[in-house]
Amino acid sequence: MTLAPSEFILNEDGSIYHLHLLPHQIAQTIITVGDPDRVDTVTQHFDSIECSVQKREFKTTTGVYQGKRITVISTGIGTDNIDIVLNELDALVNIDFKTQMLKPEHTALQIIRLGTSGSIQKDIPVDAVLLSEKALGFDALLHFYQSKTVRDQDLEQAFVAHTNWNPEKSIPYAVSASASLLKHFKTEAHYTGITATNVGFYGPQGRQLRLKTEDSALNNKLETFEHKGERITNLEMETSGIYGLSTLLGHQALSVNAILANRATGVFSKNPANTVNQMIIAALDRIALL
């Protein structure tokens, strides 16, 4: 079946609508970062650059690091942008741009998020690196897709009960990381846990400047939640969307987090740029071995 032009939207040059990319411009191994400026922070370590394209907040550079072809793309902030990025990356490898039909053979991408995050546990210090074993999404993104088969509904229900979750909010959803990517990246130096993905940086993450939050005890509820030996370790704004859509689309995904703040102790990193750069270098070395 040919996809309708209103659903599969291409630009005049044949590139995918938002990302402005052509299929040959991306690798099967993708690094996502939030900040467009961080794309260059990653690719400065590459041995060579093949191409670079930018439209809006979406900056994409493809190159080679230690013999490995890698694409780095900025997503901007939030799971609404992840919906665009993940669907369009998938289209680049699994839709024939000439016939506008699905390809008969599926191509799986490896998607590694290199991002920043805040710990909510006192024993996870700033400047640590944390791998997200699971993501718990407080956004509504995955509820717009047929997603029950990929979600940990037992974890979801336990969390809702523990927090007395306000039904006016979106029901949280839980999705696991790629087991193979987690195993490949994990070392004794890494922390692991459940990453909570929220829909904002201030109120949704319990920060109060001039506005009072609906649940002033939310972060404490997150900190004290435990389910089958698992606990929520950190807060950020993209991982649940990446895990959810990657799993549904048949891709592998892992979120690697540089812990820049500890919300439980009120501490912020004294050298965040160095922490992020060290995370990037270590991740690139692991990616080169995939």
PDB file of C-alpha atoms in Angstrom:
ATOM      1  CA  MET A   1       0.000   0.000   0.000  1.00  0.00           C
ATOM      2  CA  THR A   2       1.323   3.436  -0.981  1.00  0.00           C
ATOM      3  CA  LEU A   3       1.394   5.902   1.899  1.00  0.00           C
ATOM      4  CA  ALA A   4      -0.714   9.037   1.437  1.00  0.00           C
ATOM      5  CA  PRO A   5       1.224  12.306   0.893  1.00  0.00           C
ATOM      6  CA  SER A   6      -0.502  13.778   3.967  1.00  0.00           C
ATOM      7  CA  GLU A   7       0.965  10.969   6.152  1.00  0.00           C
ATOM      8  CA  PHE A   8       4.421  10.424   4.649  1.00  0.00           C
ATOM      9  CA  ILE A   9       5.521  13.984   3.989  1.00  0.00           C
ATOM     10  CA  LEU A  10       8.579  14.781   1.891  1.00  0.00           C
ATOM     11  CA  ASN A  11      10.206  18.095   1.021  1.00  0.00           C
ATOM     12  CA  GLU A  12      10.787  19.257  -2.560  1.00  0.00           C
ATOM     13  CA  ASP A  13      14.284  17.780  -2.528  1.00  0.00           C
ATOM     14  CA  GLY A  14      12.892  14.385  -1.489  1.00  0.00           C
ATOM     15  CA  SER A  15      14.045  14.626   2.141  1.00  0.00           C
ATOM     16  CA  ILE A  16      11.923  13.658   5.142  1.00  0.00           C
ATOM     17  CA  TYR A  17       9.742  16.551   6.342  1.00  0.00           C
ATOM     18  CA  HIS A  18      11.159  17.777   9.672  1.00  0.00           C
ATOM     19  CA  LEU A  19      14.677  16.348   9.739  1.00  0.00           C
ATOM     20  CA  HIS A  20      15.398  17.270   6.078  1.00  0.00           C
ATOM     21  CA  LEU A  21      17.390  14.047   5.687  1.00  0.00           C
ATOM     22  CA  LEU A  22      17.735  11.589   2.813  1.00  0.00           C
ATOM     23  CA  PRO A  23      18.043   7.844   3.512  1.00  0.00           C
ATOM     24  CA  HIS A  24      21.739   7.618   2.614  1.00  0.00           C
ATOM     25  CA  GLN A  25      22.632  10.361   5.121  1.00  0.00           C
ATOM     26  CA  ILE A  26      22.152   8.301   8.306  1.00  0.00           C
ATOM     27  CA  ALA A  27      23.974   5.338   9.810  1.00  0.00           C
ATOM     28  CA  GLN A  28      22.342   2.387  11.550  1.00  0.00           C
ATOM     29  CA  THR A  29      23.906   3.532  14.811  1.00  0.00           C
ATOM     30  CA  ILE A  30      22.339   6.772  16.041  1.00  0.00           C
ATOM     31  CA  ILE A  31      23.338   8.995  18.951  1.00  0.00           C
ATOM     32  CA  THR A  32      20.649  11.401  20.144  1.00  0.00           C
ATOM     33  CA  VAL A  33      21.406  14.545  22.139  1.00  0.00           C
ATOM     34  CA  GLY A  34      19.026  17.276  23.245  1.00  0.00           C
ATOM     35  CA  ASP A  35      21.051  20.404  22.486  1.00  0.00           C
ATOM     36  CA  PRO A  36      21.982  21.106  18.833  1.00  0.00           C
ATOM     37  CA  ASP A  37      25.322  22.496  20.052  1.00  0.00           C
ATOM     38  CA  ARG A  38      26.101  19.127  21.645  1.00  0.00           C
ATOM     39  CA  VAL A  39      26.175  17.491  18.214  1.00  0.00           C
ATOM     40  CA  ASP A  40      29.512  19.208  17.560  1.00  0.00           C
ATOM     41  CA  THR A  41      30.674  18.306  21.079  1.00  0.00           C
ATOM     42  CA  VAL A  42      30.251  14.659  20.081  1.00  0.00           C
ATOM     43  CA  THR A  43      31.469  14.820  16.480  1.00  0.00           C
ATOM     44  CA  GLN A  44      34.640  16.758  17.339  1.00  0.00           C
ATOM     45  CA  HIS A  45      35.988  13.321  18.313  1.00  0.00           C
ATOM     46  CA  PHE A  46      35.159  11.771  14.919  1.00  0.00           C
ATOM     47  CA  ASP A  47      37.916  10.801  12.502  1.00  0.00           C
ATOM     48  CA  SER A  48      35.911  12.132   9.552  1.00  0.00           C
ATOM     49  CA  ILE A  49      32.613  13.882   8.793  1.00  0.00           C
ATOM     50  CA  GLU A  50      30.424  12.717   5.924  1.00  0.00           C
ATOM     51  CA  CYS A  51      27.547  15.209   6.023  1.00  0.00           C
ATOM     52  CA  SER A  52      25.781  17.694   8.283  1.00  0.00           C
ATOM     53  CA  VAL A  53      22.193  18.937   7.982  1.00  0.00           C
ATOM     54  CA  GLN A  54      20.201  21.276  10.232  1.00  0.00           C
ATOM     55  CA  LYS A  55      16.536  22.313  10.252  1.00  0.00           C
ATOM     56  CA  ARG A  56      14.933  23.933  13.282  1.00  0.00           C
ATOM     57  CA  GLU A  57      16.321  22.279  16.429  1.00  0.00           C
ATOM     58  CA  PHE A  58      17.166  19.108  14.527  1.00  0.00           C
ATOM     59  CA  LYS A  59      20.865  19.049  13.662  1.00  0.00           C
ATOM     60  CA  THR A  60      22.263  15.852  12.164  1.00  0.00           C
ATOM     61  CA  THR A  61      25.888  14.934  11.471  1.00  0.00           C
ATOM     62  CA  THR A  62      27.094  11.590  10.144  1.00  0.00           C
ATOM     63  CA  GLY A  63      30.724  10.544  10.289  1.00  0.00           C
ATOM     64  CA  VAL A  64      33.182   7.861  11.329  1.00  0.00           C
ATOM     65  CA  TYR A  65      34.706   7.161  14.747  1.00  0.00           C
ATOM     66  CA  GLN A  66      37.325   4.409  14.990  1.00  0.00           C
ATOM     67  CA  GLY A  67      35.983   2.783  11.849  1.00  0.00           C
ATOM     68  CA  LYS A  68      32.346   2.926  12.992  1.00  0.00           C
ATOM     69  CA  ARG A  69      29.846   4.952  10.953  1.00  0.00           C
ATOM     70  CA  ILE A  70      27.673   6.930  13.389  1.00  0.00           C
ATOM     71  CA  THR A  71      24.952   9.555  13.103  1.00  0.00           C
ATOM     72  CA  VAL A  72      24.479  12.176  15.803  1.00  0.00           C
ATOM     73  CA  ILE A  73      21.162  14.030  15.901  1.00  0.00           C
ATOM     74  CA  SER A  74      19.754  16.672  18.241  1.00  0.00           C
ATOM     75  CA  THR A  75      16.159  16.201  19.306  1.00  0.00           C
ATOM     76  CA  GLY A  76      15.495  19.342  21.304  1.00  0.00           C
ATOM     77  CA  ILE A  77      13.712  18.933  24.628  1.00  0.00           C
ATOM     78  CA  GLY A  78      10.732  16.680  25.316  1.00  0.00           C
ATOM     79  CA  THR A  79       8.969  13.572  24.069  1.00  0.00           C
ATOM     80  CA  ASP A  80       6.876  15.561  21.567  1.00  0.00           C
ATOM     81  CA  ASN A  81      10.095  16.069  19.588  1.00  0.00           C
ATOM     82  CA  ILE A  82      11.030  12.420  20.130  1.00  0.00           C
ATOM     83  CA  ASP A  83       7.809  11.462  18.338  1.00  0.00           C
ATOM     84  CA  ILE A  84       9.055  13.354  15.273  1.00  0.00           C
ATOM     85  CA  VAL A  85      12.664  12.173  15.421  1.00  0.00           C
ATOM     86  CA  LEU A  86      11.978   8.477  16.009  1.00  0.00           C
ATOM     87  CA  ASN A  87       9.243   8.175  13.396  1.00  0.00           C
ATOM     88  CA  GLU A  88      11.286  10.001  10.763  1.00  0.00           C
ATOM     89  CA  LEU A  89      14.493   8.072  11.498  1.00  0.00           C
ATOM     90  CA  ASP A  90      12.511   4.856  11.144  1.00  0.00           C
ATOM     91  CA  ALA A  91      10.997   6.085   7.870  1.00  0.00           C
ATOM     92  CA  LEU A  92      14.486   6.775   6.501  1.00  0.00           C
ATOM     93  CA  VAL A  93      15.410   3.089   6.778  1.00  0.00           C
ATOM     94  CA  ASN A  94      12.085   1.257   6.516  1.00  0.00           C
ATOM     95  CA  ILE A  95      10.132   3.174   3.862  1.00  0.00           C
ATOM     96  CA  ASP A  96      11.059   3.242   0.168  1.00  0.00           C
ATOM     97  CA  PHE A  97      11.195   6.950  -0.691  1.00  0.00           C
ATOM     98  CA  LYS A  98      10.653   6.271  -4.422  1.00  0.00           C
ATOM     99  CA  THR A  99       7.580   4.060  -4.153  1.00  0.00           C
ATOM    100  CA  GLN A 100       6.444   5.508  -0.784  1.00  0.00           C
ATOM    101  CA  MET A 101       5.744   1.973   0.393  1.00  0.00           C
ATOM    102  CA  LEU A 102       7.011   0.005   3.387  1.00  0.00           C
ATOM    103  CA  LYS A 103      10.133  -2.013   2.615  1.00  0.00           C
ATOM    104  CA  PRO A 104       9.631  -5.788   2.785  1.00  0.00           C
ATOM    105  CA  GLU A 105      12.670  -6.241   5.063  1.00  0.00           C
ATOM    106  CA  HIS A 106      12.928  -4.386   8.368  1.00  0.00           C
ATOM    107  CA  THR A 107      16.105  -2.483   9.304  1.00  0.00           C
ATOM    108  CA  ALA A 108      16.795  -2.125  13.019  1.00  0.00           C
ATOM    109  CA  LEU A 109      18.597   0.946  14.322  1.00  0.00           C
ATOM    110  CA  GLN A 110      20.740   1.214  17.443  1.00  0.00           C
ATOM    111  CA  ILE A 111      19.714   4.416  19.229  1.00  0.00           C
ATOM    112  CA  ILE A 112      21.818   5.694  22.115  1.00  0.00           C
ATOM    113  CA  ARG A 113      20.760   8.809  24.000  1.00  0.00           C
ATOM    114  CA  LEU A 114      23.629  10.779  25.522  1.00  0.00           C
ATOM    115  CA  GLY A 115      21.936  13.235  27.842  1.00  0.00           C
ATOM    116  CA  THR A 116      21.986  15.060  31.140  1.00  0.00           C
ATOM    117  CA  SER A 117      19.842  14.244  34.134  1.00  0.00           C
ATOM    118  CA  GLY A 118      19.235  14.862  37.814  1.00  0.00           C
ATOM    119  CA  SER A 119      19.464  12.163  40.466  1.00  0.00           C
ATOM    120  CA  ILE A 120      16.704  11.840  43.074  1.00  0.00           C
ATOM    121  CA  GLN A 121      18.638   9.369  45.243  1.00  0.00           C
ATOM    122  CA  LYS A 122      21.185  10.621  47.792  1.00  0.00           C
ATOM    123  CA  ASP A 123      23.636   7.810  47.001  1.00  0.00           C
ATOM    124  CA  ILE A 124      23.906   8.683  43.288  1.00  0.00           C
ATOM    125  CA  PRO A 125      26.360  11.601  43.219  1.00  0.00           C
ATOM    126  CA  VAL A 126      26.741  14.398  40.715  1.00  0.00           C
ATOM    127  CA  ASP A 127      29.199  13.663  37.880  1.00  0.00           C
ATOM    128  CA  ALA A 128      28.183   9.985  37.871  1.00  0.00           C
ATOM    129  CA  VAL A 129      26.985   8.216  34.720  1.00  0.00           C
ATOM    130  CA  LEU A 130      23.723   6.272  34.888  1.00  0.00           C
ATOM    131  CA  LEU A 131      22.240   3.782  32.431  1.00  0.00           C
ATOM    132  CA  SER A 132      18.435   3.694  32.287  1.00  0.00           C
ATOM    133  CA  GLU A 133      17.327   0.072  32.704  1.00  0.00           C
ATOM    134  CA  LYS A 134      13.707   1.198  32.351  1.00  0.00           C
ATOM    135  CA  ALA A 135      11.892   4.435  31.637  1.00  0.00           C
ATOM    136  CA  LEU A 136       8.724   5.559  33.417  1.00  0.00           C
ATOM    137  CA  GLY A 137       6.979   8.156  31.261  1.00  0.00           C
ATOM    138  CA  PHE A 138       4.708  10.817  32.746  1.00  0.00           C
ATOM    139  CA  ASP A 139       4.020  12.181  29.253  1.00  0.00           C
ATOM    140  CA  ALA A 140       1.124  10.857  27.179  1.00  0.00           C
ATOM    141  CA  LEU A 141       3.053   9.961  24.016  1.00  0.00           C
ATOM    142  CA  LEU A 142       2.867   6.172  24.070  1.00  0.00           C
ATOM    143  CA  HIS A 143      -0.867   6.179  24.823  1.00  0.00           C
ATOM    144  CA  PHE A 144      -1.447   7.460  21.273  1.00  0.00           C
ATOM    145  CA  TYR A 145      -0.032   4.163  19.929  1.00  0.00           C
ATOM    146  CA  GLN A 146      -1.017   0.523  20.417  1.00  0.00           C
ATOM    147  CA  SER A 147       1.577  -0.005  23.119  1.00  0.00           C
ATOM    148  CA  LYS A 148       0.274  -2.343  25.831  1.00  0.00           C
ATOM    149  CA  THR A 149       2.376  -5.273  24.588  1.00  0.00           C
ATOM    150  CA  VAL A 150       5.674  -3.428  25.169  1.00  0.00           C
ATOM    151  CA  ARG A 151       4.831  -1.873  28.543  1.00  0.00           C
ATOM    152  CA  ASP A 152       5.529  -3.115  32.057  1.00  0.00           C
ATOM    153  CA  GLN A 153       1.963  -2.692  33.285  1.00  0.00           C
ATOM    154  CA  ASP A 154       2.721  -4.286  36.655  1.00  0.00           C
ATOM    155  CA  LEU A 155       5.293  -1.575  37.346  1.00  0.00           C
ATOM    156  CA  GLU A 156       2.882   1.103  36.131  1.00  0.00           C
ATOM    157  CA  GLN A 157       0.118  -0.037  38.478  1.00  0.00           C
ATOM    158  CA  ALA A 158       2.471  -0.281  41.455  1.00  0.00           C
ATOM    159  CA  PHE A 159       3.703   3.265  40.834  1.00  0.00           C
ATOM    160  CA  VAL A 160       0.192   4.698  40.506  1.00  0.00           C
ATOM    161  CA  ALA A 161      -0.791   3.062  43.804  1.00  0.00           C
ATOM    162  CA  HIS A 162       2.366   4.216  45.618  1.00  0.00           C
ATOM    163  CA  THR A 163       2.006   7.847  44.552  1.00  0.00           C
ATOM    164  CA  ASN A 164      -1.795   8.071  44.688  1.00  0.00           C
ATOM    165  CA  TRP A 165      -1.420   9.409  41.151  1.00  0.00           C
ATOM    166  CA  ASN A 166      -3.786  12.209  40.201  1.00  0.00           C
ATOM    167  CA  PRO A 167      -6.124  10.807  37.492  1.00  0.00           C
ATOM    168  CA  GLU A 168      -6.227  14.218  35.810  1.00  0.00           C
ATOM    169  CA  LYS A 169      -2.642  13.548  34.709  1.00  0.00           C
ATOM    170  CA  SER A 170      -1.614  11.063  32.026  1.00  0.00           C
ATOM    171  CA  ILE A 171      -1.261   7.536  33.386  1.00  0.00           C
ATOM    172  CA  PRO A 172       2.480   6.704  33.580  1.00  0.00           C
ATOM    173  CA  TYR A 173       3.858   4.068  31.215  1.00  0.00           C
ATOM    174  CA  ALA A 174       6.977   1.910  31.651  1.00  0.00           C
ATOM    175  CA  VAL A 175       9.267   0.476  28.952  1.00  0.00           C
ATOM    176  CA  SER A 176      12.620  -1.318  29.213  1.00  0.00           C
ATOM    177  CA  ALA A 177      15.928  -0.531  27.542  1.00  0.00           C
ATOM    178  CA  SER A 178      17.426  -2.850  24.952  1.00  0.00           C
ATOM    179  CA  ALA A 179      18.864  -5.732  26.965  1.00  0.00           C
ATOM    180  CA  SER A 180      21.743  -6.222  24.531  1.00  0.00           C
ATOM    181  CA  LEU A 181      22.755  -2.547  24.511  1.00  0.00           C
ATOM    182  CA  LEU A 182      22.503  -2.363  28.310  1.00  0.00           C
ATOM    183  CA  LYS A 183      24.758  -5.403  28.638  1.00  0.00           C
ATOM    184  CA  HIS A 184      27.258  -3.985  26.118  1.00  0.00           C
ATOM    185  CA  PHE A 185      27.567  -0.605  27.863  1.00  0.00           C
ATOM    186  CA  LYS A 186      27.319  -1.602  31.515  1.00  0.00           C
ATOM    187  CA  THR A 187      30.455  -1.542  33.653  1.00  0.00           C
ATOM    188  CA  GLU A 188      31.069  -1.485  37.398  1.00  0.00           C
ATOM    189  CA  ALA A 189      31.446   2.307  37.155  1.00  0.00           C
ATOM    190  CA  HIS A 190      27.867   2.792  35.946  1.00  0.00           C
ATOM    191  CA  TYR A 191      24.802   3.334  38.097  1.00  0.00           C
ATOM    192  CA  THR A 192      21.552   1.835  36.814  1.00  0.00           C
ATOM    193  CA  GLY A 193      17.877   2.273  37.594  1.00  0.00           C
ATOM    194  CA  ILE A 194      14.469   3.451  36.473  1.00  0.00           C
ATOM    195  CA  THR A 195      14.530   6.849  34.780  1.00  0.00           C
ATOM    196  CA  ALA A 196      11.437   9.013  35.174  1.00  0.00           C
ATOM    197  CA  THR A 197      10.641  11.119  32.112  1.00  0.00           C
ATOM    198  CA  ASN A 198       8.529  14.171  32.843  1.00  0.00           C
ATOM    199  CA  VAL A 199       6.788  16.738  30.635  1.00  0.00           C
ATOM    200  CA  GLY A 200       8.574  19.810  31.969  1.00  0.00           C
ATOM    201  CA  PHE A 201      11.622  21.034  33.868  1.00  0.00           C
ATOM    202  CA  TYR A 202      10.019  23.084  36.629  1.00  0.00           C
ATOM    203  CA  GLY A 203       6.649  22.083  38.110  1.00  0.00           C
ATOM    204  CA  PRO A 204       6.596  18.574  36.621  1.00  0.00           C
ATOM    205  CA  GLN A 205       9.979  17.878  38.246  1.00  0.00           C
ATOM    206  CA  GLY A 206       8.946  19.390  41.575  1.00  0.00           C
ATOM    207  CA  ARG A 207      10.700  22.751  41.167  1.00  0.00           C
ATOM    208  CA  GLN A 208       8.906  25.766  42.620  1.00  0.00           C
ATOM    209  CA  LEU A 209       9.880  29.316  41.668  1.00  0.00           C
ATOM    210  CA  ARG A 210       6.708  31.448  41.780  1.00  0.00           C
ATOM    211  CA  LEU A 211       4.179  28.702  41.060  1.00  0.00           C
ATOM    212  CA  LYS A 212       3.135  26.058  43.560  1.00  0.00           C
ATOM    213  CA  THR A 213       3.047  22.469  42.328  1.00  0.00           C
ATOM    214  CA  GLU A 214      -0.030  20.245  42.425  1.00  0.00           C
ATOM    215  CA  ASP A 215       1.808  17.621  44.506  1.00  0.00           C
ATOM    216  CA  SER A 216       4.619  19.062  46.629  1.00  0.00           C
ATOM    217  CA  ALA A 217       5.547  15.556  47.806  1.00  0.00           C
ATOM    218  CA  LEU A 218       6.006  14.094  44.315  1.00  0.00           C
ATOM    219  CA  ASN A 219       9.797  13.869  44.380  1.00  0.00           C
ATOM    220  CA  ASN A 220       9.704  12.186  47.775  1.00  0.00           C
ATOM    221  CA  LYS A 221       7.205   9.679  46.400  1.00  0.00           C
ATOM    222  CA  LEU A 222       9.532   9.016  43.457  1.00  0.00           C
ATOM    223  CA  GLU A 223      12.519   8.603  45.777  1.00  0.00           C
ATOM    224  CA  THR A 224      10.744   6.113  48.042  1.00  0.00           C
ATOM    225  CA  PHE A 225       9.128   4.006  45.296  1.00  0.00           C
ATOM    226  CA  GLU A 226      10.445   0.451  44.993  1.00  0.00           C
ATOM    227  CA  HIS A 227       9.109  -2.411  42.906  1.00  0.00           C
ATOM    228  CA  LYS A 228      10.670  -5.875  42.791  1.00  0.00           C
ATOM    229  CA  GLY A 229      14.006  -4.486  43.879  1.00  0.00           C
ATOM    230  CA  GLU A 230      13.941  -1.645  41.339  1.00  0.00           C
ATOM    231  CA  ARG A 231      13.851   2.048  42.219  1.00  0.00           C
ATOM    232  CA  ILE A 232      13.519   5.365  40.407  1.00  0.00           C
ATOM    233  CA  THR A 233      16.966   6.930  40.224  1.00  0.00           C
ATOM    234  CA  ASN A 234      16.746  10.072  38.097  1.00  0.00           C
ATOM    235  CA  LEU A 235      14.602  12.587  36.214  1.00  0.00           C
ATOM    236  CA  GLU A 236      14.882  13.833  32.618  1.00  0.00           C
ATOM    237  CA  MET A 237      12.620  14.562  29.616  1.00  0.00           C
ATOM    238  CA  GLU A 238      13.160  12.187  26.654  1.00  0.00           C
ATOM    239  CA  THR A 239      13.992   8.604  27.621  1.00  0.00           C
ATOM    240  CA  SER A 240      10.462   7.181  27.871  1.00  0.00           C
ATOM    241  CA  GLY A 241       9.606   8.330  24.350  1.00  0.00           C
ATOM    242  CA  ILE A 242      12.836   6.905  22.951  1.00  0.00           C
ATOM    243  CA  TYR A 243      12.324   3.546  24.671  1.00  0.00           C
ATOM    244  CA  GLY A 244       8.642   3.321  23.835  1.00  0.00           C
ATOM    245  CA  LEU A 245       8.826   4.168  20.142  1.00  0.00           C
ATOM    246  CA  SER A 246      12.093   2.287  19.588  1.00  0.00           C
ATOM    247  CA  THR A 247      10.575  -0.880  21.023  1.00  0.00           C
ATOM    248  CA  LEU A 248       7.368  -0.513  19.016  1.00  0.00           C
ATOM    249  CA  LEU A 249       9.320   0.153  15.808  1.00  0.00           C
ATOM    250  CA  GLY A 250      11.733  -2.736  16.328  1.00  0.00           C
ATOM    251  CA  HIS A 251      14.859  -0.733  17.183  1.00  0.00           C
ATOM    252  CA  GLN A 252      17.311  -1.039  20.092  1.00  0.00           C
ATOM    253  CA  ALA A 253      17.617   1.885  22.498  1.00  0.00           C
ATOM    254  CA  LEU A 254      19.639   2.876  25.543  1.00  0.00           C
ATOM    255  CA  SER A 255      19.736   6.115  27.533  1.00  0.00           C
ATOM    256  CA  VAL A 256      23.094   7.144  29.008  1.00  0.00           C
ATOM    257  CA  ASN A 257      22.769   9.937  31.585  1.00  0.00           C
ATOM    258  CA  ALA A 258      25.366  12.341  32.935  1.00  0.00           C
ATOM    259  CA  ILE A 259      24.151  13.194  36.441  1.00  0.00           C
ATOM    260  CA  LEU A 260      24.608  16.944  36.818  1.00  0.00           C
ATOM    261  CA  ALA A 261      22.310  17.555  39.807  1.00  0.00           C
ATOM    262  CA  ASN A 262      21.294  15.680  42.912  1.00  0.00           C
ATOM    263  CA  ARG A 263      17.790  16.805  43.842  1.00  0.00           C
ATOM    264  CA  ALA A 264      17.869  14.968  47.184  1.00  0.00           C
ATOM    265  CA  THR A 265      20.974  16.815  48.421  1.00  0.00           C
ATOM    266  CA  GLY A 266      20.592  20.058  46.462  1.00  0.00           C
ATOM    267  CA  VAL A 267      24.041  19.741  44.848  1.00  0.00           C
ATOM    268  CA  PHE A 268      24.897  20.709  41.248  1.00  0.00           C
ATOM    269  CA  SER A 269      28.042  19.705  39.341  1.00  0.00           C
ATOM    270  CA  LYS A 270      30.938  22.152  39.574  1.00  0.00           C
ATOM    271  CA  ASN A 271      32.176  21.173  36.101  1.00  0.00           C
ATOM    272  CA  PRO A 272      29.204  19.940  34.053  1.00  0.00           C
ATOM    273  CA  ALA A 273      30.937  20.352  30.678  1.00  0.00           C
ATOM    274  CA  ASN A 274      33.732  18.001  31.740  1.00  0.00           C
ATOM    275  CA  THR A 275      31.253  15.439  33.060  1.00  0.00           C
ATOM    276  CA  VAL A 276      29.326  15.456  29.780  1.00  0.00           C
ATOM    277  CA  ASN A 277      32.486  15.234  27.672  1.00  0.00           C
ATOM    278  CA  GLN A 278      33.834  12.292  29.667  1.00  0.00           C
ATOM    279  CA  MET A 279      30.499  10.514  29.227  1.00  0.00           C
ATOM    280  CA  ILE A 280      30.639  11.166  25.470  1.00  0.00           C
ATOM    281  CA  ILE A 281      34.183   9.816  25.039  1.00  0.00           C
ATOM    282  CA  ALA A 282      33.458   6.672  27.059  1.00  0.00           C
ATOM    283  CA  ALA A 283      30.210   6.075  25.129  1.00  0.00           C
ATOM    284  CA  LEU A 284      31.903   6.529  21.749  1.00  0.00           C
ATOM    285  CA  ASP A 285      34.504   3.944  22.669  1.00  0.00           C
ATOM    286  CA  ARG A 286      31.747   1.458  23.520  1.00  0.00           C
ATOM    287  CA  ILE A 287      29.758   2.318  20.396  1.00  0.00           C
ATOM    288  CA  ALA A 288      32.814   1.710  18.217  1.00  0.00           C
ATOM    289  CA  LEU A 289      32.766  -1.907  19.421  1.00  0.00           C
ATOM    290  CA  LEU A 290      29.127  -2.567  18.519  1.00  0.00           C
TER     291      LEU A 290
END
